[in-house]
Amino acid sequence: MTKILINDGMHNSGVEKLRAKGYTVSTDKISQDELSSKLQEFDAICVRSATKVRQELIDACPNLKAIGRGGVGLDNIDVDHAKSKGIAVLNTPAASSRSVAELALGHLLALARFGHISNRQMPTSGNTDFKGLKKAYSKGFELEGRTMGIIGFGRIGQELAKLALGCGMKVVATDMVDITAEITQQIGTQTVTNSIKTIPMDDMLSQADVISLHVPFTGKAVLDAEAFAKMKDGVVILNAARGGTIDEASLLQAIETGKVAAAGLDVFENEPTPKQELLNHPKISCSPHIGASTGEAQEKIGIELADKLIDVLG
């Protein structure tokens, strides 16, 4: 009988779909230290970002037929080694796209109207300095007419483009490959399509008022001191992709010089212990890596991953 270990959790819709297929599904978490011995009795493992499936673990589990990742990134799995052993590596790139894009936009909206910082200060000083806070946070900005720059124009980047266009923004995007995306929206009774073709990175950096990252971490920061120097003064930076894609020291320096007006960060270099100076900074809006953490996204992830496992395991 096929046995599947769900080690980092899965929405019940996905679990029940696997059980309805006749698989034995365990949702009892096994610690990283114990996996090499206990995973040997399973045919497949499903993880999120917590569990690491490295070469040593793969080699210790010869019965393994599939590794599923609930989410987009596969940086916690040695993908090439798994595939060399004939093990299928599965992920769910489509399921959480809307949720991640909406969180990025949420950070932008908060920064545009100082929602992130006024929400911290109102409970402690709102009663005594309401007029002072109102004056301090009276110079927000609207999104309409500004340019959204998107690094990584896959599913999530294209979802963000749709949201940005809906706010009246212009969109410029860059990617490692040339992409022309048809972004279709329903506005009232009309269907509106915008064709967006990716442009070189340097062109995007020089044009954008807001820059949002939607790329995996490949061992090197995408936005470093050199990249910041090519941006407009007063740009807003958003990162709901992966920690490490922004050089955080360079980001802090760019904020201090005014090159960057503000930043919205859902991911950090040192998760789960981000730098305190990022968390406390009045020009940075923070969230604890919750891009895909909506009920809708989790259900989509569970169902998509279950379907893919069924296709592979039969």
C-alpha atoms as one frame of an Amber mdcrd trajectory, in Angstrom:
protein
   0.000   0.000   0.000   1.307   3.437  -0.956   2.321   5.515   2.082   2.684
   9.305   2.038   4.182  11.484   4.755   2.777  15.017   5.007   5.541  16.504
   7.134   4.851  20.251   7.085   1.081  20.209   6.915  -1.451  20.198   4.079
  -5.000  21.520   3.757  -7.505  18.827   4.668  -8.976  18.894   1.145  -5.689
  17.571  -0.226  -5.245  15.001   2.540  -8.753  13.619   2.014  -8.226  13.436
  -1.737  -5.130  11.282  -1.198  -6.931   9.048   1.302  -9.896   8.666  -1.059
  -7.437   7.289  -3.608  -6.577   4.560  -1.105  -3.203   5.865   0.061  -2.114
   5.691   3.683  -1.397   9.267   4.708   0.457  10.294   7.859   0.298  13.901
   9.030   2.444  13.296  12.121   5.525  15.466  11.801   8.882  13.709  11.948
  11.849  15.782  13.083  14.647  16.455  10.625  17.041  14.308  12.674  14.726
  11.285  12.554  13.727  11.494   8.910  16.607   9.436   7.526  15.416   6.385
   9.446  11.636   6.877   9.518  11.124   8.101   5.943  12.324   4.752   4.601
   8.864   3.255   5.151   7.167   5.887   2.953   6.786   6.136  -0.820   6.433
   9.939  -0.893   6.969  12.972   1.289   5.254  16.350   1.131   6.975  19.367
   2.660   6.708  23.143   2.785   9.777  25.222   3.647  10.626  23.769   7.074
  11.722  20.240   6.127  14.922  19.891   4.102  15.202  17.040   1.599  18.906
  16.951   0.875  21.110  14.389  -0.878  21.904  12.448   2.296  18.219  11.980
   3.100  17.381  11.019  -0.470  20.163   8.401  -0.502  18.946   6.964   2.807
  15.431   6.365   1.438  15.588   4.065  -1.613  11.807   3.509  -1.625  11.064
   7.174  -2.217   9.150   7.788  -5.449   8.030  11.389  -5.089   8.860  14.572
  -3.177   6.093  17.169  -3.101   6.580  20.821  -2.148   3.497  22.778  -1.170
   4.457  26.109  -2.722   6.669  27.453  -5.482  10.300  27.436  -4.321  12.320
  24.226  -4.321  15.421  25.578  -2.590  14.997  23.179   0.376  15.127  20.137
  -1.939  18.132  18.768  -3.844  16.089  18.564  -7.028  18.738  17.376  -9.484
  19.919  14.601  -7.181  16.367  13.421  -6.588  15.648  13.319 -10.303  18.891
  11.438 -10.936  17.494   8.738  -8.644  14.234   8.599 -10.597  12.284  10.459
  -7.907   9.614  12.878  -9.090   9.850  16.384  -7.616   6.543  18.231  -7.571
   5.489  21.731  -6.565   2.445  23.991  -6.861   3.481  27.099  -8.773  -0.028
  28.243  -9.671  -1.888  27.809  -6.406  -0.600  30.733  -4.350   0.046  33.306
  -7.081  -2.895  35.552  -6.239  -2.236  35.475  -2.493   1.425  36.458  -2.875
   0.598  39.217  -5.349  -2.096  40.629  -3.063   0.305  40.677  -0.105   2.887
  42.616  -2.139   0.215  45.125  -3.112  -0.946  45.273   0.506   2.523  46.300
   1.649   2.623  48.960  -1.067  -0.742  50.405  -0.035   0.330  50.469   3.616
   3.581  52.260   2.762   1.837  54.746   0.470  -0.346  55.988   3.341   1.943
  55.233   6.326  -0.470  52.546   7.521   2.344  50.325   8.730   3.830  52.903
  11.107   0.715  54.855  12.141  -0.868  51.559  13.162   2.052  51.008  15.552
   1.868  54.502  17.029  -1.864  55.156  17.295  -2.452  52.749  20.239   0.232
  54.430  22.362   0.101  58.081  21.321  -3.075  58.574  19.296  -5.074  59.948
  22.223  -2.404  62.458  23.224  -0.963  63.469  19.860  -3.652  62.794  17.260
  -3.044  66.089  15.439   0.705  65.533  15.515   0.385  62.092  13.962  -2.050
  63.397  11.372   0.460  66.036  10.332   3.365  63.568  10.327   1.543  61.159
   8.006  -0.231  63.638   5.731   2.136  63.286   2.780   1.146  59.943   1.345
   0.931  59.146  -2.358  -1.532  57.559  -4.777  -0.649  54.606  -6.988  -2.408
  55.857 -10.119   0.042  57.014 -12.782   3.094  55.482 -11.120   5.148  52.688
 -12.657   5.309  49.213 -11.140   8.530  47.358 -11.970   8.370  43.582 -11.639
  11.428  41.331 -11.440  10.368  37.826 -12.430   7.384  37.816 -14.782   5.989
  34.354 -14.135   2.617  33.533 -12.598   3.009  35.699  -9.492   4.551  38.611
 -11.361   1.708  38.546 -13.861  -0.888  38.465 -11.070   0.749  41.531  -9.537
   0.712  43.223 -12.943  -3.033  42.655 -13.117  -3.518  44.232  -9.681  -1.220
  47.154 -10.484  -3.013  47.868 -13.740  -6.285  47.810 -11.821  -4.887  50.575
  -9.605  -4.105  52.701 -12.631  -0.369  51.988 -12.598   1.883  51.413 -15.581
   3.797  48.116 -15.562   7.314  47.303 -16.730   8.768  43.856 -16.147  12.021
  41.981 -16.543  12.872  38.300 -16.538  15.730  35.952 -17.376  13.819  34.960
 -20.510  11.840  37.100 -22.940   8.150  37.009 -22.044   5.166  38.687 -23.628
   2.150  38.332 -21.350  -1.446  39.157 -22.170  -2.921  40.519 -18.934  -6.696
  40.284 -19.177  -9.067  42.052 -16.784 -12.810  42.389 -16.497 -13.666  46.059
 -15.901 -17.427  46.435 -15.612 -18.868  44.845 -18.716 -15.659  45.237 -20.701
 -12.771  42.814 -21.074  -9.497  44.746 -21.246  -6.228  43.148 -22.351  -2.789
  44.698 -21.850   0.175  43.177 -23.661   3.362  43.473 -21.574   6.755  42.498
 -22.986   9.723  42.114 -20.669  12.578  44.604 -20.977  16.229  44.529 -19.826
  16.809  44.812 -16.075  18.649  48.147 -16.252  15.793  49.707 -18.233  13.261
  48.512 -15.665  15.374  49.796 -12.754  15.579  53.273 -14.272  11.853  53.537
 -15.032  10.097  52.061 -12.005   8.635  53.966  -9.063   7.969  50.673  -7.283
   9.987  47.466  -7.714   8.673  44.065  -6.623  10.677  40.818  -6.674   9.149
  37.498  -7.703  12.171  35.277  -8.310  13.837  32.350  -6.488  17.027  32.762
  -4.494  19.941  31.438  -6.534  22.760  32.161  -4.110  23.241  35.826  -5.017
  21.228  38.982  -4.346  19.283  40.343  -7.315  19.113  43.812  -5.780  22.496
  44.897  -4.448  24.282  48.259  -4.115  24.945  48.391  -7.865  21.279  47.795
  -8.672  20.068  50.383  -6.155  22.358  52.979  -7.756  20.513  52.527 -11.070
  17.061  53.211  -9.589  15.096  56.433  -9.365  15.428  58.385  -6.155  12.551
  57.634  -3.791  11.715  54.190  -5.184   9.662  51.709  -3.120  10.952  48.124
  -2.853   8.752  45.054  -2.268   9.919  41.502  -1.591   7.474  38.641  -1.158
   9.756  36.180  -2.976  12.737  34.790  -1.050  15.152  36.048   1.554  18.553
  36.777   0.063  17.207  38.162  -3.200  17.831  41.614  -1.685  21.143  42.569
  -0.068  19.662  43.856   3.190  22.693  45.927   4.157  22.540  47.720   0.804
  18.795  48.205   1.223  19.250  49.867   4.619  21.954  52.101   3.185  19.711
  53.052   0.252  16.906  53.959   2.656  19.249  56.143   4.695  20.389  58.051
   1.598  16.840  58.489   0.288  17.432  56.383  -2.814  14.756  54.054  -1.425
  11.766  55.781   0.158  10.346  52.659   1.797  10.288  48.866   1.619   7.751
  46.108   2.198   9.337  42.803   3.217   7.679  39.419   3.702  10.963  37.486
   3.481  14.386  37.951   5.069  17.965  36.729   4.850  18.017  35.322   8.387
  14.642  33.638   8.753  13.303  32.901  11.270  15.339  35.595  13.066  15.365
  38.708  10.837  17.618  41.633  11.660  16.028  43.814  14.329  16.982  46.970
  12.453  14.716  45.878   9.606  11.809  45.025  11.886  12.040  48.304  13.797
  12.684  50.612  10.863   9.916  53.221  10.419  10.212  53.045   6.634   9.870
  49.262   6.397   6.589  47.334   6.458   7.149  43.743   7.623   5.233  40.463
   7.602   6.459  36.982   8.685   6.705  35.120   5.340   2.937  34.777   4.861
   2.685  35.255   1.099   0.783  32.011   0.529  -0.911  31.976   3.924  -4.543
  32.460   2.998  -7.273  29.873   3.349  -7.911  29.960  -0.383  -4.266  29.479
  -1.320  -3.744  26.654   1.155  -6.735  24.772  -0.200  -5.564  25.257  -3.787
  -2.048  24.094  -2.815  -3.370  20.959  -1.102  -5.593  19.974  -4.014  -2.982
  20.722  -6.690  -0.276  18.769  -4.871  -2.619  15.841  -4.221  -3.547  15.701
  -7.924   0.113  15.701  -8.939   0.985  12.951  -6.451  -1.877  10.813  -7.742
  -0.621  11.262 -11.313   2.877  10.118 -10.307   2.044   7.360  -7.823  -0.920
   5.896  -9.692
